mmCIF file of C-alpha atoms and ligand atoms in Angstrom:
data_model
loop_
_atom_site.group_PDB
_atom_site.id
_atom_site.type_symbol
_atom_site.label_atom_id
_atom_site.label_comp_id
_atom_site.label_asym_id
_atom_site.label_seq_id
_atom_site.Cartn_x
_atom_site.Cartn_y
_atom_site.Cartn_z
ATOM 1 C CA MET A 1 44.454 86.459 89.202
ATOM 2 C CA PHE A 2 47.884 87.540 90.440
ATOM 3 C CA HIS A 3 47.459 90.365 92.927
ATOM 4 C CA ALA A 4 50.406 92.159 94.516
ATOM 5 C CA THR A 5 49.947 94.171 97.696
ATOM 6 C CA VAL A 6 52.900 96.348 98.666
ATOM 7 C CA LEU A 7 53.301 97.534 102.261
ATOM 8 C CA THR A 8 55.497 100.614 102.176
ATOM 9 C CA LEU A 9 56.204 104.019 103.695
ATOM 10 C CA TYR A 10 56.380 105.413 100.133
ATOM 11 C CA PRO A 11 53.237 104.308 98.275
ATOM 12 C CA GLU A 12 53.699 107.246 95.873
ATOM 13 C CA LEU A 13 56.611 105.363 94.268
ATOM 14 C CA PHE A 14 54.122 102.805 92.881
ATOM 15 C CA PRO A 15 53.218 101.661 90.294
ATOM 16 C CA GLY A 16 56.177 103.565 88.770
ATOM 17 C CA PRO A 17 57.937 101.314 86.255
ATOM 18 C CA LEU A 18 55.319 98.598 86.773
ATOM 19 C CA ASP A 19 52.899 100.670 84.720
ATOM 20 C CA ALA A 20 55.193 101.075 81.696
ATOM 21 C CA SER A 21 55.045 99.087 78.483
ATOM 22 C CA VAL A 22 53.716 95.530 78.468
ATOM 23 C CA LEU A 23 53.306 95.328 82.251
ATOM 24 C CA GLY A 24 51.051 98.374 82.304
ATOM 25 C CA ARG A 25 49.063 97.042 79.377
ATOM 26 C CA GLY A 26 48.810 93.666 81.097
ATOM 27 C CA ARG A 27 47.401 95.357 84.184
ATOM 28 C CA ALA A 28 44.924 97.418 82.147
ATOM 29 C CA GLU A 29 43.794 94.197 80.462
ATOM 30 C CA GLY A 30 43.250 92.536 83.818
ATOM 31 C CA HIS A 31 46.078 89.979 83.770
ATOM 32 C CA TRP A 32 47.310 91.191 87.137
ATOM 33 C CA SER A 33 46.564 93.870 89.709
ATOM 34 C CA PHE A 34 48.172 95.588 92.636
ATOM 35 C CA ASP A 35 47.552 97.925 95.525
ATOM 36 C CA THR A 36 49.610 99.599 98.207
ATOM 37 C CA VAL A 37 49.195 99.964 101.950
ATOM 38 C CA ASN A 38 50.842 102.945 103.626
ATOM 39 C CA ILE A 39 52.485 101.596 106.782
ATOM 40 C CA ARG A 40 52.448 105.073 108.294
ATOM 41 C CA GLU A 41 48.663 104.918 108.572
ATOM 42 C CA PHE A 42 49.154 102.298 111.273
ATOM 43 C CA SER A 43 51.312 104.528 113.443
ATOM 44 C CA ASP A 44 49.965 104.817 117.001
ATOM 45 C CA ASN A 45 51.134 108.357 117.636
ATOM 46 C CA LYS A 46 50.423 111.839 116.415
ATOM 47 C CA TYR A 47 53.855 112.155 114.797
ATOM 48 C CA GLY A 48 53.129 109.261 112.464
ATOM 49 C CA SER A 49 56.348 107.511 113.441
ATOM 50 C CA VAL A 50 56.679 103.787 112.781
ATOM 51 C CA ASP A 51 60.201 103.169 114.069
ATOM 52 C CA ASP A 52 62.278 103.408 117.206
ATOM 53 C CA THR A 53 65.879 103.093 118.353
ATOM 54 C CA PRO A 54 67.468 99.614 118.274
ATOM 55 C CA ALA A 55 67.326 97.610 121.481
ATOM 56 C CA GLY A 56 70.895 97.145 122.694
ATOM 57 C CA GLY A 57 71.976 100.419 121.137
ATOM 58 C CA GLY A 58 73.626 101.231 117.854
ATOM 59 C CA ALA A 59 72.961 103.414 114.879
ATOM 60 C CA GLY A 60 69.716 104.041 113.057
ATOM 61 C CA LEU A 61 66.093 103.181 113.595
ATOM 62 C CA VAL A 62 64.169 99.931 113.460
ATOM 63 C CA MET A 63 60.617 99.528 112.142
ATOM 64 C CA ARG A 64 58.288 98.409 114.940
ATOM 65 C CA ALA A 65 56.801 94.911 114.882
ATOM 66 C CA ASP A 66 53.440 95.982 116.349
ATOM 67 C CA ILE A 67 52.910 98.620 113.668
ATOM 68 C CA LEU A 68 53.969 96.263 110.878
ATOM 69 C CA ALA A 69 51.629 93.594 112.289
ATOM 70 C CA ALA A 70 48.700 96.030 112.185
ATOM 71 C CA ALA A 71 49.540 96.914 108.575
ATOM 72 C CA ILE A 72 49.811 93.227 107.601
ATOM 73 C CA ASP A 73 46.560 92.373 109.401
ATOM 74 C CA SER A 74 44.701 94.995 107.365
ATOM 75 C CA VAL A 75 45.423 93.053 104.156
ATOM 76 C CA GLU A 76 43.282 90.221 102.888
ATOM 77 C CA ARG A 77 45.820 87.444 102.581
ATOM 78 C CA ASN A 78 44.139 85.101 100.065
ATOM 79 C CA ASP A 79 46.807 82.411 100.408
ATOM 80 C CA ARG A 80 49.503 84.808 99.286
ATOM 81 C CA PRO A 81 52.987 84.557 100.796
ATOM 82 C CA ILE A 82 54.198 87.586 102.756
ATOM 83 C CA LEU A 83 57.658 88.388 101.426
ATOM 84 C CA CYS A 84 59.857 90.950 103.138
ATOM 85 C CA LEU A 85 62.476 92.422 100.851
ATOM 86 C CA SER A 86 65.752 92.157 102.717
ATOM 87 C CA PRO A 87 69.454 91.760 101.926
ATOM 88 C CA ARG A 88 69.446 88.890 104.454
ATOM 89 C CA GLY A 89 66.805 86.959 102.553
ATOM 90 C CA LYS A 90 66.974 83.929 100.327
ATOM 91 C CA PRO A 91 68.081 85.174 96.895
ATOM 92 C CA LEU A 92 65.239 85.598 94.416
ATOM 93 C CA THR A 93 65.587 83.239 91.448
ATOM 94 C CA GLN A 94 63.861 82.825 88.103
ATOM 95 C CA ARG A 95 62.501 79.534 89.385
ATOM 96 C CA ARG A 96 60.874 81.271 92.344
ATOM 97 C CA ALA A 97 59.434 83.959 90.073
ATOM 98 C CA GLN A 98 57.921 81.257 87.861
ATOM 99 C CA SER A 99 56.347 79.536 90.792
ATOM 100 C CA LEU A 100 54.966 82.780 92.283
ATOM 101 C CA SER A 101 53.614 83.875 88.890
ATOM 102 C CA LYS A 102 51.327 80.833 88.834
ATOM 103 C CA GLY A 103 49.904 81.609 92.280
ATOM 104 C CA PRO A 104 47.470 84.173 93.728
ATOM 105 C CA GLY A 105 50.178 86.859 94.051
ATOM 106 C CA VAL A 106 52.377 88.277 96.781
ATOM 107 C CA ILE A 107 52.257 90.587 99.770
ATOM 108 C CA ALA A 108 55.527 92.520 99.685
ATOM 109 C CA LEU A 109 56.818 94.244 102.799
ATOM 110 C CA CYS A 110 59.328 97.025 102.151
ATOM 111 C CA GLY A 111 61.815 97.891 104.876
ATOM 112 C CA ARG A 112 63.483 101.255 105.434
ATOM 113 C CA PHE A 113 66.040 102.559 107.932
ATOM 114 C CA GLU A 114 68.213 99.924 109.634
ATOM 115 C CA GLY A 115 65.634 97.236 109.016
ATOM 116 C CA ILE A 116 62.703 95.764 110.878
ATOM 117 C CA ASP A 117 62.047 94.146 114.241
ATOM 118 C CA GLU A 118 62.975 90.462 113.994
ATOM 119 C CA ARG A 119 59.817 89.273 115.779
ATOM 120 C CA ILE A 120 57.533 90.111 112.855
ATOM 121 C CA PHE A 121 58.942 87.248 110.763
ATOM 122 C CA ALA A 122 57.710 84.445 113.017
ATOM 123 C CA ALA A 123 54.650 86.333 114.267
ATOM 124 C CA ARG A 124 53.144 86.765 110.785
ATOM 125 C CA ASP A 125 54.899 84.028 108.808
ATOM 126 C CA VAL A 126 56.972 86.518 106.828
ATOM 127 C CA GLU A 127 59.718 85.197 104.568
ATOM 128 C CA GLU A 128 62.762 87.333 103.749
ATOM 129 C CA VAL A 129 63.736 87.574 100.089
ATOM 130 C CA SER A 130 66.795 89.336 98.660
ATOM 131 C CA ILE A 131 67.313 90.648 95.143
ATOM 132 C CA GLY A 132 71.103 90.492 95.392
ATOM 133 C CA ASP A 133 74.191 90.831 97.522
ATOM 134 C CA PHE A 134 74.148 94.592 97.871
ATOM 135 C CA VAL A 135 72.292 97.012 100.136
ATOM 136 C CA LEU A 136 69.558 99.365 98.937
ATOM 137 C CA ALA A 137 68.129 102.255 100.942
ATOM 138 C CA GLY A 138 64.678 100.672 101.032
ATOM 139 C CA GLY A 139 62.667 97.684 99.887
ATOM 140 C CA GLU A 140 60.575 99.506 97.255
ATOM 141 C CA ILE A 141 62.837 99.005 94.236
ATOM 142 C CA ALA A 142 63.397 95.410 95.326
ATOM 143 C CA ALA A 143 59.612 94.865 95.557
ATOM 144 C CA MET A 144 59.209 96.291 92.056
ATOM 145 C CA ALA A 145 61.889 93.905 90.784
ATOM 146 C CA LEU A 146 60.170 90.952 92.440
ATOM 147 C CA ILE A 147 56.739 91.892 91.082
ATOM 148 C CA GLU A 148 58.069 92.622 87.595
ATOM 149 C CA ALA A 149 59.905 89.291 87.436
ATOM 150 C CA CYS A 150 56.654 87.474 88.301
ATOM 151 C CA VAL A 151 54.187 89.489 86.259
ATOM 152 C CA ARG A 152 56.040 89.267 82.943
ATOM 153 C CA LEU A 153 55.665 85.475 83.172
ATOM 154 C CA ILE A 154 51.865 85.595 83.440
ATOM 155 C CA PRO A 155 50.359 84.310 80.180
ATOM 156 C CA GLY A 156 49.140 87.197 78.032
ATOM 157 C CA VAL A 157 51.420 89.842 79.562
ATOM 158 C CA LEU A 158 54.360 89.560 77.156
ATOM 159 C CA GLY A 159 53.493 89.624 73.491
ATOM 160 C CA CYS A 160 55.647 86.698 72.452
ATOM 161 C CA ALA A 161 55.346 83.812 74.890
ATOM 162 C CA SER A 162 57.835 81.629 73.043
ATOM 163 C CA SER A 163 60.658 84.081 73.790
ATOM 164 C CA LEU A 164 60.260 83.250 77.495
ATOM 165 C CA GLY A 165 61.460 79.679 77.126
ATOM 166 C CA GLU A 166 64.811 80.672 75.655
ATOM 167 C CA GLU A 167 65.889 83.415 78.005
ATOM 168 C CA SER A 168 68.612 83.528 80.571
ATOM 169 C CA PHE A 169 68.062 81.072 83.459
ATOM 170 C CA GLU A 170 65.038 79.404 81.881
ATOM 171 C CA GLY A 171 67.038 76.465 80.590
ATOM 172 C CA GLY A 172 69.577 76.716 83.395
ATOM 173 C CA LEU A 173 71.938 78.728 81.156
ATOM 174 C CA LEU A 174 72.454 82.417 80.389
ATOM 175 C CA GLU A 175 71.158 83.524 77.015
ATOM 176 C CA TYR A 176 73.185 83.277 73.787
ATOM 177 C CA PRO A 177 74.235 86.542 72.048
ATOM 178 C CA GLN A 178 71.595 88.332 69.970
ATOM 179 C CA TYR A 179 72.102 90.376 66.796
ATOM 180 C CA THR A 180 69.965 92.396 64.434
ATOM 181 C CA ARG A 181 70.457 94.790 61.523
ATOM 182 C CA PRO A 182 72.700 96.319 60.303
ATOM 183 C CA ARG A 183 74.636 93.311 59.085
ATOM 184 C CA ASP A 184 77.880 95.223 59.467
ATOM 185 C CA PHE A 185 78.231 97.548 62.464
ATOM 186 C CA GLU A 186 81.506 99.537 62.538
ATOM 187 C CA GLY A 187 83.339 96.629 60.929
ATOM 188 C CA ARG A 188 81.771 94.002 63.201
ATOM 189 C CA ALA A 189 79.749 91.421 61.302
ATOM 190 C CA ILE A 190 76.848 89.262 62.451
ATOM 191 C CA PRO A 191 78.184 85.671 62.772
ATOM 192 C CA ASP A 192 77.712 83.905 59.414
ATOM 193 C CA VAL A 193 75.867 80.961 60.879
ATOM 194 C CA LEU A 194 72.954 83.207 61.926
ATOM 195 C CA LEU A 195 72.485 84.254 58.287
ATOM 196 C CA SER A 196 72.761 80.699 56.952
ATOM 197 C CA GLY A 197 69.072 79.825 57.245
ATOM 198 C CA ASP A 198 70.109 76.399 58.612
ATOM 199 C CA HIS A 199 67.932 76.106 61.748
ATOM 200 C CA GLN A 200 69.775 73.139 63.192
ATOM 201 C CA ARG A 201 73.176 74.784 62.859
ATOM 202 C CA ILE A 202 71.790 77.992 64.353
ATOM 203 C CA ALA A 203 70.327 76.096 67.324
ATOM 204 C CA ASP A 204 73.619 74.242 67.865
ATOM 205 C CA TRP A 205 75.596 77.493 67.709
ATOM 206 C CA ARG A 206 73.278 79.223 70.163
ATOM 207 C CA ARG A 207 73.463 76.360 72.585
ATOM 208 C CA LYS A 208 77.279 76.297 72.402
ATOM 209 C CA GLU A 209 77.473 80.066 72.963
ATOM 210 C CA ALA A 210 75.032 79.895 75.884
ATOM 211 C CA GLU A 211 77.183 77.229 77.530
ATOM 212 C CA LYS A 212 80.369 79.195 76.887
ATOM 213 C CA ILE A 213 78.966 82.425 78.363
ATOM 214 C CA THR A 214 77.548 80.621 81.387
ATOM 215 C CA ARG A 215 80.774 78.709 82.019
ATOM 216 C CA THR A 216 82.941 81.823 81.944
ATOM 217 C CA ARG A 217 80.619 84.333 83.627
ATOM 218 C CA ARG A 218 78.731 82.163 86.067
ATOM 219 C CA PRO A 219 80.623 78.971 86.902
ATOM 220 C CA ASP A 220 78.194 78.454 89.807
ATOM 221 C CA LEU A 221 75.220 78.295 87.413
ATOM 222 C CA PHE A 222 77.094 76.131 84.973
ATOM 223 C CA GLU A 223 77.972 73.582 87.624
ATOM 224 C CA ARG A 224 74.329 73.349 88.697
ATOM 225 C CA PHE A 225 73.273 73.071 85.059
ATOM 226 C CA GLU A 226 75.602 70.122 84.529
ATOM 227 C CA GLN A 227 74.315 68.426 87.676
ATOM 228 C CA ASP A 228 70.580 69.071 87.317
ATOM 229 C CA GLY A 229 70.033 69.592 83.615
ATOM 230 C CA PRO A 230 67.676 72.286 82.349
ATOM 231 C CA ILE A 231 65.087 73.840 84.664
ATOM 232 C CA ARG A 232 61.723 72.442 83.684
ATOM 233 C CA ARG A 233 58.994 75.059 83.587
ATOM 234 C CA ASP A 234 56.344 72.477 84.410
ATOM 235 C CA LYS A 235 57.805 70.988 87.563
ATOM 236 C CA ASN A 236 59.457 73.700 89.580
ATOM 237 C CA LYS A 237 58.836 73.569 93.270
ATOM 238 C CA ASP A 238 59.802 76.938 94.711
HETATM 239 N N1 LIG B 1 70.642 97.080 108.028
HETATM 240 C C1 LIG B 1 70.128 96.157 107.064
HETATM 241 C C2 LIG B 1 69.926 96.841 105.710
HETATM 242 C C3 LIG B 1 68.788 97.828 105.702
HETATM 243 S S1 LIG B 1 68.541 98.510 104.126
HETATM 244 C C4 LIG B 1 71.104 94.995 106.902
HETATM 245 O O1 LIG B 1 72.303 95.208 107.071
HETATM 246 O O2 LIG B 1 70.675 93.874 106.577
HETATM 247 C C5 LIG B 1 66.886 99.085 104.241
HETATM 248 C C6 LIG B 1 65.842 98.225 103.560
HETATM 249 O O3 LIG B 1 66.146 98.130 102.173
HETATM 250 C C7 LIG B 1 65.742 96.796 104.047
HETATM 251 O O4 LIG B 1 64.922 96.683 105.180
HETATM 252 C C8 LIG B 1 65.139 96.083 102.842
HETATM 253 O O5 LIG B 1 63.727 96.184 102.827
HETATM 254 C C9 LIG B 1 65.683 96.888 101.659
HETATM 255 N N2 LIG B 1 66.806 96.207 100.976
HETATM 256 C C10 LIG B 1 68.100 96.593 101.010
HETATM 257 N N3 LIG B 1 68.867 95.780 100.274
HETATM 258 C C11 LIG B 1 68.062 94.836 99.745
HETATM 259 C C12 LIG B 1 68.276 93.709 98.903
HETATM 260 N N4 LIG B 1 69.494 93.374 98.465
HETATM 261 N N5 LIG B 1 67.216 92.958 98.564
HETATM 262 C C13 LIG B 1 65.989 93.269 99.019
HETATM 263 N N6 LIG B 1 65.713 94.323 99.824
HETATM 264 C C14 LIG B 1 66.737 95.111 100.188
#
């Protein structure tokens, strides 16, 4: 079963949104589980501090490698990757979430302050993962995003498994536009084709719209889509 362990200075933030709706139900039903480790418990001083000033000078504080190592070593690894949430990391992708969701889970390390001592990455085989090109105040929200992206893909967690195959990124494209009632909203109608009952025409229209949206909003994705074709759920590597 997928088990997420989150190493954080703020364990009280969890499970937070991970316990809402289908994810919470999925956890109650035993499709996935999680726990937290409070890094501060591994502090070696009476003040409970886990950080120190940066070598070489400069602003802020850096989380200490020895304290992080002790926190990591307290966790049963079970073949799980240790992923440190970091703006310097490899960007998280849907493909990576798919691959992680099929594995034993993740150990997520949340940074705070200026960041963490570089030596921990090689010393404990920690991989840096980013959730986007912007800077958060800490890794906790990023860890929640990573875990949520994985857990919703675990069979049984989302009610309607077939909706997964058609979403943004799954076929290498962003999703086509969706509509529902009312048929007329402030003078804006649902496109006729969607009310035609002609499944082939509807599929063709959706595909065309998905390509159009991807081409205009994300030319980078569209170029990759044209080169590689759709992402195959059954043969993704990372
Ligand atoms: N000084 C660092 C940023 C520190 S932000 C730098 O310039 O790279 C504090 C913590 O927030 C980081 O250690 C990381 O755990 C988390 N964080 C910030 N932005 C993130 C992002 N885009 N993705 C994942 N984690 C992020």
